[in-house]
PDB file of C-alpha atoms in Angstrom:
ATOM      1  CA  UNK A 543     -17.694  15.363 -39.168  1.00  0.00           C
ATOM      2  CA  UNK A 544     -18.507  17.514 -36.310  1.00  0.00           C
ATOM      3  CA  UNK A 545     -19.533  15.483 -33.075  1.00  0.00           C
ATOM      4  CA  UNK A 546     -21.426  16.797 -30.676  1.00  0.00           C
ATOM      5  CA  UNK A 547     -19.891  17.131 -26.809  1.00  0.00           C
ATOM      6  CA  UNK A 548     -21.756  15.558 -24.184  1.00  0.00           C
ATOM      7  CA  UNK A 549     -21.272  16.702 -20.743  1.00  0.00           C
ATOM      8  CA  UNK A 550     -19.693  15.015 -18.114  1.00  0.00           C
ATOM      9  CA  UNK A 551     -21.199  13.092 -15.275  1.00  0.00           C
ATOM     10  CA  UNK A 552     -19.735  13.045 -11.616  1.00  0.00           C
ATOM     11  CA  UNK A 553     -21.498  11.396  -8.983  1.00  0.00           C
ATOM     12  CA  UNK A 554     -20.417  10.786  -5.472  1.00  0.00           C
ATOM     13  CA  UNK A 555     -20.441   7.862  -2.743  1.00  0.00           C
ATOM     14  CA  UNK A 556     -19.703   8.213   1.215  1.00  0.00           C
ATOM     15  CA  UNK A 557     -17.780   4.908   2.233  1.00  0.00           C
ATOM     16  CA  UNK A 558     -16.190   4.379   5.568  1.00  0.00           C
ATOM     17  CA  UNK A 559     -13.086   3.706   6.313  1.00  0.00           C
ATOM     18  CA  UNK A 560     -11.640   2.464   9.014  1.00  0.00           C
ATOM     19  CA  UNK A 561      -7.957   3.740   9.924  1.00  0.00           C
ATOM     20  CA  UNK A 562      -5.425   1.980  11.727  1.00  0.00           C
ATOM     21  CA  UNK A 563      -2.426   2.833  13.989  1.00  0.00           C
ATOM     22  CA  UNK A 564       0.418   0.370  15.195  1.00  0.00           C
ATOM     23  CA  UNK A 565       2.305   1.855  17.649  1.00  0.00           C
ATOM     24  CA  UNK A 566       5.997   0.586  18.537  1.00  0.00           C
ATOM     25  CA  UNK A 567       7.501   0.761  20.990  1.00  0.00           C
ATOM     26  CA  UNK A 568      11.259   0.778  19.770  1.00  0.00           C
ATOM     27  CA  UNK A 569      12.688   3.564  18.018  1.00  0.00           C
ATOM     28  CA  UNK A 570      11.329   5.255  14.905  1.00  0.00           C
ATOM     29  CA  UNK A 571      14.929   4.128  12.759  1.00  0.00           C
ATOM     30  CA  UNK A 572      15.063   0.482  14.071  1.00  0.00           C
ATOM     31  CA  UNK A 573      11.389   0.427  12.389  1.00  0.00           C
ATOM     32  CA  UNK A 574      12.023   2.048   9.074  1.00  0.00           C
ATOM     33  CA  UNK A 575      15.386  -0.333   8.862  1.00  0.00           C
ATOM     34  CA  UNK A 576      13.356  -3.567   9.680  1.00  0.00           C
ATOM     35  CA  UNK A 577      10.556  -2.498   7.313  1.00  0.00           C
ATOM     36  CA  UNK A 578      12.911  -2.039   4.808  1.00  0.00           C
ATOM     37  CA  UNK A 579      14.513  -4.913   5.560  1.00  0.00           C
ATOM     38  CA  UNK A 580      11.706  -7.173   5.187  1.00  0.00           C
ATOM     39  CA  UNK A 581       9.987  -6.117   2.566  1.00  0.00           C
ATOM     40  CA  UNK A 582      11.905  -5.526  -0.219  1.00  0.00           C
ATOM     41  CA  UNK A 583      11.684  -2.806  -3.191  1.00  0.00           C
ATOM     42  CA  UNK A 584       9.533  -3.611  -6.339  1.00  0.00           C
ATOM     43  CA  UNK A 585      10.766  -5.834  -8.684  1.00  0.00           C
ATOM     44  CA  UNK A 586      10.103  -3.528 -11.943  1.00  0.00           C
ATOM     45  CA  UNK A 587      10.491  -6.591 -14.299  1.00  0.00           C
ATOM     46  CA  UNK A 588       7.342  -8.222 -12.458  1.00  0.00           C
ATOM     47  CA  UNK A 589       5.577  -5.580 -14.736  1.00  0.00           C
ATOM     48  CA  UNK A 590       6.631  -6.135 -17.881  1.00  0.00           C
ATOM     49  CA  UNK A 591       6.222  -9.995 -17.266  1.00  0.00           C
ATOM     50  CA  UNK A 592       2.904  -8.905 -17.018  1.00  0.00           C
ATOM     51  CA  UNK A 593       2.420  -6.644 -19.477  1.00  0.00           C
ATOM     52  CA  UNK A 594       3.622  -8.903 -22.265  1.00  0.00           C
ATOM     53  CA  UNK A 595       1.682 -11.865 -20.365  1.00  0.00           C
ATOM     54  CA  UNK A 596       4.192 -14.119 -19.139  1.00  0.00           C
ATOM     55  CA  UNK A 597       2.284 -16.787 -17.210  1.00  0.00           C
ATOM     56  CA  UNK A 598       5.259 -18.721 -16.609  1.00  0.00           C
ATOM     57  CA  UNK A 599       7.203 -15.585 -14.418  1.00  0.00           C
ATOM     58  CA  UNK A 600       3.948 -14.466 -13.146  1.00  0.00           C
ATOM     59  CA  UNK A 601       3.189 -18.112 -11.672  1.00  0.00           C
ATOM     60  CA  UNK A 602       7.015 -17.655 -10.247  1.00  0.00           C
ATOM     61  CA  UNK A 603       6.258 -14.653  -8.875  1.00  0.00           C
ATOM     62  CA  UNK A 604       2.872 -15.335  -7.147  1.00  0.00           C
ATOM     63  CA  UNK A 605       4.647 -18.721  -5.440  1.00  0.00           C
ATOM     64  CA  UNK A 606       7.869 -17.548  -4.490  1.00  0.00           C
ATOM     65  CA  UNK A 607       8.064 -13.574  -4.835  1.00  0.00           C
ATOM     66  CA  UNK A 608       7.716 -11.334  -1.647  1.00  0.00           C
ATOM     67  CA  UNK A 609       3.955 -11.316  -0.829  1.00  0.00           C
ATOM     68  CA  UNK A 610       4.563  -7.250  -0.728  1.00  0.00           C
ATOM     69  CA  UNK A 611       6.703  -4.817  -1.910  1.00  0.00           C
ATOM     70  CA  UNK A 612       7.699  -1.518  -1.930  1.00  0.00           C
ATOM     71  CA  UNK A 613       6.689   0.171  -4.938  1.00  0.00           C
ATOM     72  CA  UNK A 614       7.602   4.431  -3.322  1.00  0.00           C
ATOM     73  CA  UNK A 615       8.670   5.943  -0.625  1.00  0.00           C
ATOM     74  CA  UNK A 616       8.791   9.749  -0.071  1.00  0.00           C
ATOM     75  CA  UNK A 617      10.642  11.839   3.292  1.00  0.00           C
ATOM     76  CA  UNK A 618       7.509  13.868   3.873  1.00  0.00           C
ATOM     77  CA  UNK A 619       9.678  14.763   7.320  1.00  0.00           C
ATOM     78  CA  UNK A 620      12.396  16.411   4.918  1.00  0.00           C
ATOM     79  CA  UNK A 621       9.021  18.705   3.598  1.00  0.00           C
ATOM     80  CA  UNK A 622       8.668  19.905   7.035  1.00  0.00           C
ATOM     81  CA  UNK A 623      11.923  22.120   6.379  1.00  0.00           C
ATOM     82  CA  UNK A 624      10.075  24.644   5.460  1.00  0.00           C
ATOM     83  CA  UNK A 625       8.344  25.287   8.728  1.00  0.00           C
ATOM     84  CA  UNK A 626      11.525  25.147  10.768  1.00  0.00           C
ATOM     85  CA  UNK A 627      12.920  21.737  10.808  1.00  0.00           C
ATOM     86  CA  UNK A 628      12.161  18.211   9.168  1.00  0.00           C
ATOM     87  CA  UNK A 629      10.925  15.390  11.434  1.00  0.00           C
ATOM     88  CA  UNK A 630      11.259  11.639  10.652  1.00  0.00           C
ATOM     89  CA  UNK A 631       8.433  10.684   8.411  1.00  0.00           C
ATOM     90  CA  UNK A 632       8.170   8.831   5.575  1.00  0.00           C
ATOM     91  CA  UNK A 633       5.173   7.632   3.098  1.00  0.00           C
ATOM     92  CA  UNK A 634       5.200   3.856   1.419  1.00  0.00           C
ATOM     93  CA  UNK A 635       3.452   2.745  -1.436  1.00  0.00           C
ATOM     94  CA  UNK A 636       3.405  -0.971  -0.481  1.00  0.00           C
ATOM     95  CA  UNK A 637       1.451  -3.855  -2.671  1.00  0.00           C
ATOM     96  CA  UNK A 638       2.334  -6.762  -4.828  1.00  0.00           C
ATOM     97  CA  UNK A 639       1.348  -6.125  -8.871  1.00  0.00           C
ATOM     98  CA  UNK A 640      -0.444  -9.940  -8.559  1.00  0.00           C
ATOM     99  CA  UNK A 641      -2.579  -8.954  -6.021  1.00  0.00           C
ATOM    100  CA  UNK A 642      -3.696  -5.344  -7.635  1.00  0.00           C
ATOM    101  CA  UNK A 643      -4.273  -7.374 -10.917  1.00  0.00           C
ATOM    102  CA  UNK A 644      -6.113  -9.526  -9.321  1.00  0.00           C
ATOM    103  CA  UNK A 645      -8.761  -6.905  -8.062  1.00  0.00           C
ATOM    104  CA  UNK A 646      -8.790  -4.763 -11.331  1.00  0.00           C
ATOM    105  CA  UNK A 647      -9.764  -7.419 -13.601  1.00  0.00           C
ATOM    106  CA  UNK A 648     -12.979  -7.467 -11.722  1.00  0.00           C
ATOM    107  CA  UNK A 649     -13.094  -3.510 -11.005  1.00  0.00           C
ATOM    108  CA  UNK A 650     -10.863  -1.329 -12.825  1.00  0.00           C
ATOM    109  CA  UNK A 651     -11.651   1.652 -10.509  1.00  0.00           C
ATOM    110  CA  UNK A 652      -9.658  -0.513  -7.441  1.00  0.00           C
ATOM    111  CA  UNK A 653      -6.199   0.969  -9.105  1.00  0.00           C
ATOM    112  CA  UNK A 654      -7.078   4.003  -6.953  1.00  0.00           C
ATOM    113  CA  UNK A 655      -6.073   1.833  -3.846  1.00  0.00           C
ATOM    114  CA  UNK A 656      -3.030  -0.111  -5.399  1.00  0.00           C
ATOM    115  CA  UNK A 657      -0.732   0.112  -3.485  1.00  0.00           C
ATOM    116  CA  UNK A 658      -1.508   0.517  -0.546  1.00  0.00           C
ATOM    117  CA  UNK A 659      -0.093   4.044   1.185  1.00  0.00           C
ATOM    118  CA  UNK A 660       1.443   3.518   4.737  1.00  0.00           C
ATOM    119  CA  UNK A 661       3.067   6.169   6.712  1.00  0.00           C
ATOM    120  CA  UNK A 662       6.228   5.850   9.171  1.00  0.00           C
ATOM    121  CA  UNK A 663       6.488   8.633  11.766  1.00  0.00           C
ATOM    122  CA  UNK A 664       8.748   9.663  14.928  1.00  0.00           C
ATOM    123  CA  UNK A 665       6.204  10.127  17.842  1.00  0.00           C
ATOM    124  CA  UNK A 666       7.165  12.972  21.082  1.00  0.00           C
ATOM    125  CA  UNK A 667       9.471  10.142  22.039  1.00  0.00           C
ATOM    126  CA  UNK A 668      11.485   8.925  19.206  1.00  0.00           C
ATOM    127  CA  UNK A 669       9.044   5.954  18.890  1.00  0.00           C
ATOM    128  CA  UNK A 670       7.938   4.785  15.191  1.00  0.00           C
ATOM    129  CA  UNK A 671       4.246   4.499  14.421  1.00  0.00           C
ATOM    130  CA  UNK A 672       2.450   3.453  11.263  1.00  0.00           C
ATOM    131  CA  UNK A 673      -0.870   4.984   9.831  1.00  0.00           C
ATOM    132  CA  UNK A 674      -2.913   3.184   7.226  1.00  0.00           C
ATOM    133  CA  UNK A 675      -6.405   2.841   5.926  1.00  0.00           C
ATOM    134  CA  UNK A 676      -7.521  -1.054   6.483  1.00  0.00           C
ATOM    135  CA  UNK A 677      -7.284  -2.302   2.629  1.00  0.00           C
ATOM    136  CA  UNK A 678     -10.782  -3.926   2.707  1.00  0.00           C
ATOM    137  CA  UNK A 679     -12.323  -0.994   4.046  1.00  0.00           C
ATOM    138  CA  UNK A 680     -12.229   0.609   0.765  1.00  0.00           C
ATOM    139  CA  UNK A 681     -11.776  -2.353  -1.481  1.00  0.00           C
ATOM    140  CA  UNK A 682     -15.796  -3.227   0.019  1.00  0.00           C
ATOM    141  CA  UNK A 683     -16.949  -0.319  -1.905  1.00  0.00           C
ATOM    142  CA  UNK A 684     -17.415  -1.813  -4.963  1.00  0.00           C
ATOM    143  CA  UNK A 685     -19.814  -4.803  -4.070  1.00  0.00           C
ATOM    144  CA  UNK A 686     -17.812  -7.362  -5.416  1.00  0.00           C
ATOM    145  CA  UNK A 687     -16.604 -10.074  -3.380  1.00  0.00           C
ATOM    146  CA  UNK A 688     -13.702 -11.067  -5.505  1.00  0.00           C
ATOM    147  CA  UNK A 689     -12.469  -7.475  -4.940  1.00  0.00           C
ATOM    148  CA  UNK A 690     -13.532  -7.639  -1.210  1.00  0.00           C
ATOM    149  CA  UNK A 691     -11.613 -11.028  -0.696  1.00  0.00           C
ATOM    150  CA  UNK A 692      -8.420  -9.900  -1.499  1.00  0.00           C
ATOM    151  CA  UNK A 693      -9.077  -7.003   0.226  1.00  0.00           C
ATOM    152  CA  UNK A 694      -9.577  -8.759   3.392  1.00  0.00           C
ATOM    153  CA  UNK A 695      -6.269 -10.858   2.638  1.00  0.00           C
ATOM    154  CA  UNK A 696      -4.451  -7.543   2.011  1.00  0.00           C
ATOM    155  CA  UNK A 697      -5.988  -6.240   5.822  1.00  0.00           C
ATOM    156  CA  UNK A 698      -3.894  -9.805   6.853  1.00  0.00           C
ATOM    157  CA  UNK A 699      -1.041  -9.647   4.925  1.00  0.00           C
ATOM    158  CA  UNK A 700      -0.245  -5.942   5.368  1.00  0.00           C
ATOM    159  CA  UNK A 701      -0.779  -5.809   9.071  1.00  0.00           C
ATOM    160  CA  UNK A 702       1.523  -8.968   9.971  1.00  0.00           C
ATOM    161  CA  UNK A 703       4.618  -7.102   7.996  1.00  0.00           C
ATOM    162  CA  UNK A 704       4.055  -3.988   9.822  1.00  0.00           C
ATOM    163  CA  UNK A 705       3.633  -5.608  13.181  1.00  0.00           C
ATOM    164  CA  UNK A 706       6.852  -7.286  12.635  1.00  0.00           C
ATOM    165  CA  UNK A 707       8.376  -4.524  11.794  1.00  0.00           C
ATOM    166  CA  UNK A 708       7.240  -2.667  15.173  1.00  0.00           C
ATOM    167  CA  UNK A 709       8.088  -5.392  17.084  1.00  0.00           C
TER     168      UNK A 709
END
């Protein structure tokens, strides 16, 4: 049975986004450490509790697990090699696997945004700032309010632990 190919669609949307810079004033490796130190790295078996649909651990996890995590982080200062010396900068992937399910079960497409991505850099001075896109910004896009809701609690949530890292 031959079946007949039908061609692909692509259509296109302008959204805005609003993008954010906390600026510390203490130095960039005193940031990264307290980042790090605060919110800890992914807890890979969150994922397979959900995958085989463990209520029980997810419940756990939603009441006492970190309310983000770091899922990645790449040197994109050690890429900077290349043109003549690397600089302190590093990109996170920070979210909580909850919190993403809990937008993709309404909107599947929202998995382009979880996690989050959050930069790290070394200013002129030696100072650390962080670059993101504010989470609800984007989540808005799809004109649900379940999606935009957590959204908005991500804009919350995200911007406290980077604040107090900064601080």
């Amino acid at each position: 049975m031959i079946q007949a190919a039908t061609p692909a669609s692509i259509t296109s949307q302008t959204i805005a986004v609003e993008h954010i810079r906390i600026s510390s004033g203490r130095p960039f490796t005193e940031v990264r450490r307290k980042l790090e130190g605060t919110v800890p790295k992914l807890d890979t078996g969150i994922a397979e509790a959900l995958r085989s649909g463990d209520q029980e651990r997810a419940k756990d996890y939603e009441e006492n697990g970190p309310k983000l995590s770091i899922f990645e982080e790449r040197d994109h200062g050690a890429l900077l090699q290349i043109a003549g010396g690397r600089r302190n900068a590093v990109q996170y992937e920070i979210g909580n696997p909850l919190t993403a399910s809990m937008m993709t079960r309404h909107q599947l497409p929202a998995a382009l945004y979880a996690p989050l991505r959050v930069v790290l850099f070394e200013d002129e001075q030696g100072r650390g700032i962080f670059e993101y896109d504010r989470p609800s910004s984007f989540f808005s896009q799809y004109g649900d309010q379940r999606v935009a809701a957590v959204g908005r609690h991500l804009d919350a949530t995200l911007e406290a632990v980077l604040r107090n890292a900064a601080d």
